[in-house]
Amino acid sequence: MKKISIIVPCYNEEDVLSLFNEEIHKTVIDNIKENYTYELLFVNDGSSDNTLKVLKELKNTDDHIRIISFSRNFGKEAAMYAGLENCTGDLTVIMDADLQHSPEKILEMLDGISEGFDVVTTVRKNRKGESKIRSFLSRLFYKCMHGSSKVEVKQGAQDYRMMTRQVVNAILELKEYNRFSKGIFSWVGFNVKYIETDNRERAAGKSKWNFFGLFQYAKEGLISFSTMPLKISIILGLIISFVAIVLGIIIFAQTLFLGKDVPGYASTIVSVLFIGGIQLVSIGILSEYIAKMYMEIKNRPKYIIKDKID
Ligand code: UDP
Ligand code: MG
C-alpha cells in the first residue's frame, strides 16, 4: 500500500486544529484508508499558544499523527521544509491548518496522480473575501514576477499541493536558506496538473499575515528568482548618462554660439538630487542581494527541532 504524508504547518492554531483533524479524517482519511496508509505530520512552528498541547491530545486519538515542534517561530517556509525533510510518504500533501485549503481536494489530487501527473496543485479561482488593496498588490506582484523571472509562478498559486516522492526529493535538493516555495515548486518542473479552488474563509483563529509581512514575502520572491532589479540600475544609469551627454552638447553649443550664461541653480539642484536618488536606490538594490548572500553564506540551519513526537 502506498503511503500519503499530509504536512500541516501550524503557528498559533489552537482554535482550529481539532476541527481540522475532524475534517481531514471525515473527508479524506476515511475515504482512502482502504487503499493507502497515511501520516499526518504537524509542524508546530514555535507557537506561543496551546497548539502543541492540542496536537498531543490529537495524537492520543490517532497514532498516525506525528508532531515536530520547533524551538521558536521560524516561519511557514521553514515549517514546510521540515515537513518535507521528515515525511516518509510516497505521496506528500502540504496544506494549511486553517481549513482554507478544502480537504476534499486531496481526493481530486489523488486522481491527478493516477492520471500520471507528478504534481497536482491548486490555484485560486478568485480572491473573494480579500481586501481590494491586497488583491491589487498581489496581482502586481505576479505581474512583476512574470516580467522579471524565467520561473513562472501562476496567478493565484497556493502552497496546497500533492507531490510524488521524486518531486519532494528534488525540492529538498534546493537547500537555500531564503526560501520562496512558490518559486521553488515551479523551478523544479515536472508534470503539473492545476485544479481550481474557491477562496475560503479561515475556519477559526487569525491570519498570521500583515501588510509588512506580505511585502517582505513579495520582495523575497522577486530577489530569490530574478536578478532583474540589479539590471534596472544599469539601464537607468545608461539612460541618465545619455541624457547628460546630449544636454552637455546642447549647453556647450549654446555657450559657444550665443554666449549665453544662465545661472541655472534650479536645474543643478534637480539633477544632483535625481542622480543621488538613483544612486542610493541602486546601492539599496545591491545591498538586498548582498544581504541575502550573507545569510546564505552563514549556512545556518533553516529550523531547530525541540520536540519530535512520532
Ligand atoms: N504558519 C506557520 N508559521 C508562520 C505563519 C504561518 O507555520 O510563521 C502556518 C499557519 O499556521 C497556517 C499556514 O501557515 O497553517 C498559513 O497561514 P495563514 O493562514 O496565517 O496565512 P494566510 O492563509 O492568511 O495566507
Ligand atoms: Mg490561512
Tab-separated table of C-alpha atoms and ligand atoms in Angstrom:
chain	number	residue	atom	x	y	z
A	1	MET	CA	0.000	0.000	0.000
A	2	LYS	CA	1.228	3.478	-0.836
A	3	LYS	CA	1.642	5.977	1.924
A	4	ILE	CA	0.367	9.553	1.905
A	5	SER	CA	2.013	12.167	4.111
A	6	ILE	CA	-0.009	15.241	4.936
A	7	ILE	CA	2.188	18.083	6.159
A	8	VAL	CA	0.484	20.814	8.169
A	9	PRO	CA	2.477	23.860	9.329
A	10	CYS	CA	0.874	25.288	12.475
A	11	TYR	CA	1.556	28.581	14.157
A	12	ASN	CA	-0.824	29.541	16.944
A	13	GLU	CA	-3.628	27.405	15.581
A	14	GLU	CA	-5.131	26.095	18.851
A	15	ASP	CA	-8.621	27.243	17.825
A	16	VAL	CA	-8.794	25.364	14.567
A	17	LEU	CA	-6.743	22.183	14.971
A	18	SER	CA	-9.462	19.914	16.397
A	19	LEU	CA	-11.809	20.987	13.649
A	20	PHE	CA	-9.089	20.426	11.051
A	21	ASN	CA	-8.362	16.968	12.399
A	22	GLU	CA	-12.041	16.058	12.354
A	23	GLU	CA	-12.499	17.346	8.789
A	24	ILE	CA	-9.449	15.645	7.385
A	25	HIS	CA	-10.477	12.309	8.882
A	26	LYS	CA	-14.060	12.602	7.737
A	27	THR	CA	-13.461	13.831	4.192
A	28	VAL	CA	-10.130	12.265	3.326
A	29	ILE	CA	-8.747	9.573	5.550
A	30	ASP	CA	-11.959	7.583	5.962
A	31	ASN	CA	-12.254	7.502	2.177
A	32	ILE	CA	-8.734	6.431	1.345
A	33	LYS	CA	-7.977	4.124	4.273
A	34	GLU	CA	-8.598	1.019	2.223
A	35	ASN	CA	-6.092	1.855	-0.499
A	36	TYR	CA	-3.478	3.943	1.268
A	37	THR	CA	-1.708	4.238	4.582
A	38	TYR	CA	-1.118	7.754	5.827
A	39	GLU	CA	0.662	10.012	8.263
A	40	LEU	CA	-0.437	13.419	9.478
A	41	LEU	CA	2.713	15.408	10.103
A	42	PHE	CA	2.029	18.554	12.104
A	43	VAL	CA	4.872	21.036	12.299
A	44	ASN	CA	4.448	23.316	15.286
A	45	ASP	CA	6.281	26.450	14.253
A	46	GLY	CA	7.118	27.776	17.725
A	47	SER	CA	3.532	28.590	18.662
A	48	SER	CA	3.064	30.657	21.793
A	49	ASP	CA	-0.440	29.334	22.485
A	50	ASN	CA	-1.636	25.806	23.268
A	51	THR	CA	-1.047	24.425	19.777
A	52	LEU	CA	1.428	21.796	20.973
A	53	LYS	CA	-0.872	20.671	23.775
A	54	VAL	CA	-3.797	20.348	21.367
A	55	LEU	CA	-1.606	18.392	18.942
A	56	LYS	CA	-0.543	15.988	21.686
A	57	GLU	CA	-4.183	15.406	22.595
A	58	LEU	CA	-4.998	14.714	18.953
A	59	LYS	CA	-2.127	12.267	18.762
A	60	ASN	CA	-3.771	10.227	21.519
A	61	THR	CA	-6.753	9.702	19.247
A	62	ASP	CA	-4.770	8.661	16.159
A	63	ASP	CA	-1.254	7.297	16.204
A	64	HIS	CA	-0.723	8.113	12.545
A	65	ILE	CA	-0.211	11.650	13.784
A	66	ARG	CA	3.386	12.821	14.077
A	67	ILE	CA	4.477	16.105	15.620
A	68	ILE	CA	7.582	18.139	15.011
A	69	SER	CA	7.947	21.129	17.265
A	70	PHE	CA	10.391	23.966	16.614
A	71	SER	CA	12.409	25.777	19.259
A	72	ARG	CA	10.938	29.098	18.105
A	73	ASN	CA	8.947	30.560	15.221
A	74	PHE	CA	10.942	30.027	12.029
A	75	GLY	CA	8.186	30.858	9.556
A	76	LYS	CA	5.959	28.811	7.276
A	77	GLU	CA	8.696	28.241	4.698
A	78	ALA	CA	10.905	26.582	7.312
A	79	ALA	CA	7.961	24.567	8.612
A	80	MET	CA	7.190	23.259	5.126
A	81	TYR	CA	10.839	22.367	4.582
A	82	ALA	CA	10.971	20.498	7.891
A	83	GLY	CA	7.823	18.639	6.893
A	84	LEU	CA	9.270	17.640	3.538
A	85	GLU	CA	12.553	16.538	5.127
A	86	ASN	CA	10.804	14.403	7.711
A	87	CYS	CA	7.871	12.934	5.810
A	88	THR	CA	8.073	9.309	4.741
A	89	GLY	CA	5.182	9.009	2.290
A	90	ASP	CA	5.245	8.053	-1.379
A	91	LEU	CA	2.877	10.961	-1.928
A	92	THR	CA	3.076	14.177	0.027
A	93	VAL	CA	0.480	16.876	0.577
A	94	ILE	CA	1.179	20.298	2.051
A	95	MET	CA	-1.804	22.148	3.455
A	96	ASP	CA	-2.685	24.915	5.901
A	97	ALA	CA	-4.227	24.148	9.247
A	98	ASP	CA	-6.990	26.730	8.959
A	99	LEU	CA	-9.200	24.781	6.503
A	100	GLN	CA	-8.782	27.449	3.835
A	101	HIS	CA	-7.447	24.544	1.816
A	102	SER	CA	-10.506	22.331	1.370
A	103	PRO	CA	-9.559	18.769	2.385
A	104	GLU	CA	-11.781	17.159	-0.268
A	105	LYS	CA	-9.385	18.451	-2.933
A	106	ILE	CA	-6.948	15.766	-1.800
A	107	LEU	CA	-9.190	13.153	-3.412
A	108	GLU	CA	-9.071	15.098	-6.675
A	109	MET	CA	-5.310	15.331	-6.342
A	110	LEU	CA	-5.079	11.558	-5.991
A	111	ASP	CA	-6.980	11.229	-9.261
A	112	GLY	CA	-4.468	13.567	-10.888
A	113	ILE	CA	-1.571	11.469	-9.662
A	114	SER	CA	-3.193	8.294	-11.027
A	115	GLU	CA	-3.550	10.071	-14.376
A	116	GLY	CA	0.241	10.197	-14.371
A	117	PHE	CA	0.967	13.702	-13.101
A	118	ASP	CA	3.875	14.218	-10.703
A	119	VAL	CA	2.335	17.236	-9.007
A	120	VAL	CA	-1.248	18.344	-8.539
A	121	THR	CA	-1.550	21.876	-7.283
A	122	THR	CA	-4.386	24.252	-6.546
A	123	VAL	CA	-4.905	27.739	-7.896
A	124	ARG	CA	-7.445	30.173	-6.563
A	125	LYS	CA	-10.242	30.987	-8.982
A	126	ASN	CA	-10.873	34.347	-7.366
A	127	ARG	CA	-9.887	36.455	-4.413
A	128	LYS	CA	-13.316	36.742	-2.841
A	129	GLY	CA	-13.284	37.945	0.751
A	130	GLU	CA	-9.938	39.624	0.369
A	131	SER	CA	-9.399	43.363	0.611
A	132	LYS	CA	-9.179	45.263	-2.695
A	133	ILE	CA	-5.762	46.639	-1.916
A	134	ARG	CA	-4.363	43.192	-1.064
A	135	SER	CA	-5.742	41.742	-4.312
A	136	PHE	CA	-4.325	44.622	-6.290
A	137	LEU	CA	-0.886	44.303	-4.715
A	138	SER	CA	-0.728	40.565	-5.183
A	139	ARG	CA	-1.720	40.878	-8.825
A	140	LEU	CA	1.007	43.474	-9.220
A	141	PHE	CA	3.458	41.083	-7.613
A	142	TYR	CA	2.611	38.260	-10.029
A	143	LYS	CA	2.999	40.660	-12.940
A	144	CYS	CA	6.470	41.740	-11.731
A	145	MET	CA	7.406	38.135	-11.132
A	146	HIS	CA	6.207	37.196	-14.591
A	147	GLY	CA	8.055	40.045	-16.247
A	148	SER	CA	11.329	39.646	-14.427
A	149	SER	CA	11.876	35.963	-13.866
A	150	LYS	CA	12.030	32.877	-16.028
A	151	VAL	CA	10.340	30.946	-13.259
A	152	GLU	CA	6.622	31.027	-13.866
A	153	VAL	CA	4.547	31.492	-10.720
A	154	LYS	CA	0.901	31.224	-11.632
A	155	GLN	CA	-1.504	33.952	-10.572
A	156	GLY	CA	-3.338	32.630	-7.507
A	157	ALA	CA	-0.870	29.781	-6.916
A	158	GLN	CA	-1.041	28.241	-3.477
A	159	ASP	CA	1.202	26.041	-1.401
A	160	TYR	CA	-1.604	23.455	-1.253
A	161	ARG	CA	-0.413	20.579	-3.432
A	162	MET	CA	0.306	16.883	-3.745
A	163	MET	CA	3.693	15.643	-4.942
A	164	THR	CA	5.337	12.329	-5.638
A	165	ARG	CA	8.444	11.256	-3.747
A	166	GLN	CA	10.623	12.149	-6.721
A	167	VAL	CA	9.384	15.754	-6.651
A	168	VAL	CA	9.834	16.026	-2.883
A	169	ASN	CA	13.426	14.834	-3.220
A	170	ALA	CA	14.035	17.385	-5.972
A	171	ILE	CA	12.678	20.183	-3.775
A	172	LEU	CA	14.888	19.066	-0.890
A	173	GLU	CA	17.889	19.400	-3.193
A	174	LEU	CA	17.325	23.170	-3.193
A	175	LYS	CA	18.909	23.913	0.117
A	176	GLU	CA	18.777	27.704	0.116
A	177	TYR	CA	18.160	29.496	3.390
A	178	ASN	CA	15.944	32.216	1.909
A	179	ARG	CA	13.153	30.027	0.687
A	180	PHE	CA	10.356	31.155	-1.576
A	181	SER	CA	8.481	27.913	-2.057
A	182	LYS	CA	6.104	29.081	-4.770
A	183	GLY	CA	9.160	29.746	-6.912
A	184	ILE	CA	10.939	26.570	-5.867
A	185	PHE	CA	7.905	24.408	-6.654
A	186	SER	CA	7.782	25.887	-10.110
A	187	TRP	CA	11.561	25.802	-10.627
A	188	VAL	CA	11.816	22.030	-10.177
A	189	GLY	CA	9.425	21.461	-13.061
A	190	PHE	CA	7.764	18.021	-13.597
A	191	ASN	CA	4.275	17.375	-14.953
A	192	VAL	CA	1.935	19.619	-13.072
A	193	LYS	CA	-1.832	19.481	-13.020
A	194	TYR	CA	-3.666	22.597	-11.854
A	195	ILE	CA	-7.021	22.351	-10.178
A	196	GLU	CA	-9.105	25.366	-9.286
A	197	THR	CA	-10.329	26.145	-5.801
A	198	ASP	CA	-12.550	28.768	-4.259
A	199	ASN	CA	-11.199	31.241	-1.794
A	200	ARG	CA	-12.382	30.076	1.600
A	201	GLU	CA	-12.549	31.910	4.882
A	202	ARG	CA	-10.352	30.731	7.708
A	203	ALA	CA	-12.376	28.320	9.896
A	204	ALA	CA	-11.134	29.836	13.183
A	205	GLY	CA	-8.200	31.772	14.558
A	206	LYS	CA	-6.413	34.671	12.851
A	207	SER	CA	-4.253	35.050	9.746
A	208	LYS	CA	-0.547	35.486	10.522
A	209	TRP	CA	-0.003	37.874	7.654
A	210	ASN	CA	0.122	41.614	7.873
A	211	PHE	CA	0.939	44.160	5.221
A	212	PHE	CA	4.615	44.382	6.113
A	213	GLY	CA	4.961	40.591	6.162
A	214	LEU	CA	3.404	40.268	2.729
A	215	PHE	CA	5.649	42.998	1.387
A	216	GLN	CA	8.701	41.141	2.696
A	217	TYR	CA	7.396	37.925	1.171
A	218	ALA	CA	6.960	39.557	-2.224
A	219	LYS	CA	10.454	41.032	-2.053
A	220	GLU	CA	11.837	37.634	-1.112
A	221	GLY	CA	10.150	36.116	-4.154
A	222	LEU	CA	11.463	38.686	-6.577
A	223	ILE	CA	15.001	38.620	-5.246
A	224	SER	CA	15.187	34.836	-4.958
A	225	PHE	CA	14.101	34.207	-8.501
A	226	SER	CA	15.225	37.173	-10.513
A	227	THR	CA	18.287	39.336	-11.000
A	228	MET	CA	16.224	41.857	-12.935
A	229	PRO	CA	16.282	44.522	-10.178
A	230	LEU	CA	20.080	44.577	-10.465
A	231	LYS	CA	19.806	45.248	-14.150
A	232	ILE	CA	17.420	48.139	-13.617
A	233	SER	CA	20.273	50.258	-12.256
A	234	ILE	CA	22.389	49.570	-15.337
A	235	ILE	CA	19.541	50.604	-17.611
A	236	LEU	CA	18.763	53.735	-15.586
A	237	GLY	CA	22.463	54.596	-15.460
A	238	LEU	CA	22.747	54.290	-19.225
A	239	ILE	CA	19.660	56.399	-19.855
A	240	ILE	CA	20.791	59.147	-17.496
A	241	SER	CA	24.307	59.190	-18.936
A	242	PHE	CA	22.864	59.509	-22.424
A	243	VAL	CA	20.607	62.391	-21.403
A	244	ALA	CA	23.564	64.075	-19.671
A	245	ILE	CA	25.735	63.826	-22.807
A	246	VAL	CA	23.019	65.294	-25.042
A	247	LEU	CA	22.362	68.065	-22.541
A	248	GLY	CA	26.097	68.762	-22.297
A	249	ILE	CA	26.396	69.143	-26.044
A	250	ILE	CA	23.400	71.489	-26.170
A	251	ILE	CA	24.725	73.689	-23.370
A	252	PHE	CA	28.191	73.746	-24.921
A	253	ALA	CA	26.804	74.808	-28.286
A	254	GLN	CA	24.586	77.458	-26.712
A	255	THR	CA	27.506	78.982	-24.832
A	256	LEU	CA	29.726	78.834	-27.904
A	257	PHE	CA	27.331	80.413	-30.388
A	258	LEU	CA	25.024	82.506	-28.267
A	259	GLY	CA	27.387	83.319	-25.431
A	260	LYS	CA	24.536	82.545	-23.053
A	261	ASP	CA	25.428	82.266	-19.389
A	262	VAL	CA	22.366	81.264	-17.351
A	263	PRO	CA	22.874	80.855	-13.567
A	264	GLY	CA	20.885	77.559	-13.599
A	265	TYR	CA	20.543	76.985	-9.860
A	266	ALA	CA	17.300	75.007	-10.056
A	267	SER	CA	18.431	72.660	-12.798
A	268	THR	CA	21.669	71.891	-10.930
A	269	ILE	CA	19.890	71.038	-7.695
A	270	VAL	CA	17.310	68.906	-9.500
A	271	SER	CA	19.897	66.913	-11.399
A	272	VAL	CA	22.110	66.417	-8.345
A	273	LEU	CA	19.156	65.147	-6.319
A	274	PHE	CA	17.957	62.999	-9.177
A	275	ILE	CA	21.299	61.296	-9.711
A	276	GLY	CA	21.818	60.996	-5.953
A	277	GLY	CA	18.442	59.307	-5.602
A	278	ILE	CA	19.113	56.873	-8.404
A	279	GLN	CA	22.494	56.007	-6.913
A	280	LEU	CA	21.039	55.348	-3.481
A	281	VAL	CA	18.278	53.193	-4.907
A	282	SER	CA	20.849	51.198	-6.899
A	283	ILE	CA	23.021	50.692	-3.846
A	284	GLY	CA	19.892	49.683	-1.939
A	285	ILE	CA	19.012	47.031	-4.512
A	286	LEU	CA	22.576	45.781	-4.465
A	287	SER	CA	22.502	45.561	-0.680
A	288	GLU	CA	19.381	43.440	-0.773
A	289	TYR	CA	21.260	40.856	-2.799
A	290	ILE	CA	24.372	41.126	-0.640
A	291	ALA	CA	22.253	40.683	2.494
A	292	LYS	CA	20.781	37.513	1.008
A	293	MET	CA	24.243	36.239	0.133
A	294	TYR	CA	25.376	36.987	3.676
A	295	MET	CA	22.571	34.903	5.119
A	296	GLU	CA	23.219	32.084	2.653
A	297	ILE	CA	26.949	32.008	3.381
A	298	LYS	CA	26.366	31.643	7.099
A	299	ASN	CA	24.724	28.352	6.225
A	300	ARG	CA	22.606	28.295	9.347
A	301	PRO	CA	20.042	25.548	9.839
A	302	LYS	CA	16.641	26.508	8.481
A	303	TYR	CA	14.936	25.391	11.687
A	304	ILE	CA	15.722	23.816	15.052
A	305	ILE	CA	13.615	20.967	16.357
A	306	LYS	CA	12.893	20.976	20.059
A	307	ASP	CA	10.487	18.034	20.261
A	308	LYS	CA	9.704	15.241	17.895
A	309	ILE	CA	6.794	13.013	18.788
A	310	ASP	CA	6.438	10.038	16.455
B	1	UDP	N1	2.166	29.414	9.561
B	1	UDP	C1	3.348	28.891	10.078
B	1	UDP	N2	4.309	29.757	10.514
B	1	UDP	C2	4.160	31.114	10.465
B	1	UDP	C3	2.967	31.621	9.910
B	1	UDP	C4	2.000	30.748	9.460
B	1	UDP	O1	3.518	27.680	10.142
B	1	UDP	O2	5.059	31.819	10.887
B	1	UDP	C5	1.108	28.488	9.081
B	1	UDP	C6	-0.261	28.727	9.686
B	1	UDP	O3	-0.406	28.058	10.918
B	1	UDP	C7	-1.194	28.184	8.623
B	1	UDP	C8	-0.438	28.492	7.342
B	1	UDP	O4	0.924	28.687	7.706
B	1	UDP	O5	-1.373	26.787	8.750
B	1	UDP	C9	-0.984	29.705	6.622
B	1	UDP	O6	-1.006	30.811	7.493
B	1	UDP	P1	-2.172	31.897	7.471
B	1	UDP	O7	-3.499	31.223	7.449
B	1	UDP	O8	-1.900	32.821	8.597
B	1	UDP	O9	-1.893	32.635	6.099
B	1	UDP	P2	-2.974	33.105	5.006
B	1	UDP	O10	-3.886	31.952	4.767
B	1	UDP	O11	-3.670	34.269	5.598
B	1	UDP	O12	-2.145	33.448	3.804
B	2	MG	MG	-4.889	30.903	6.073
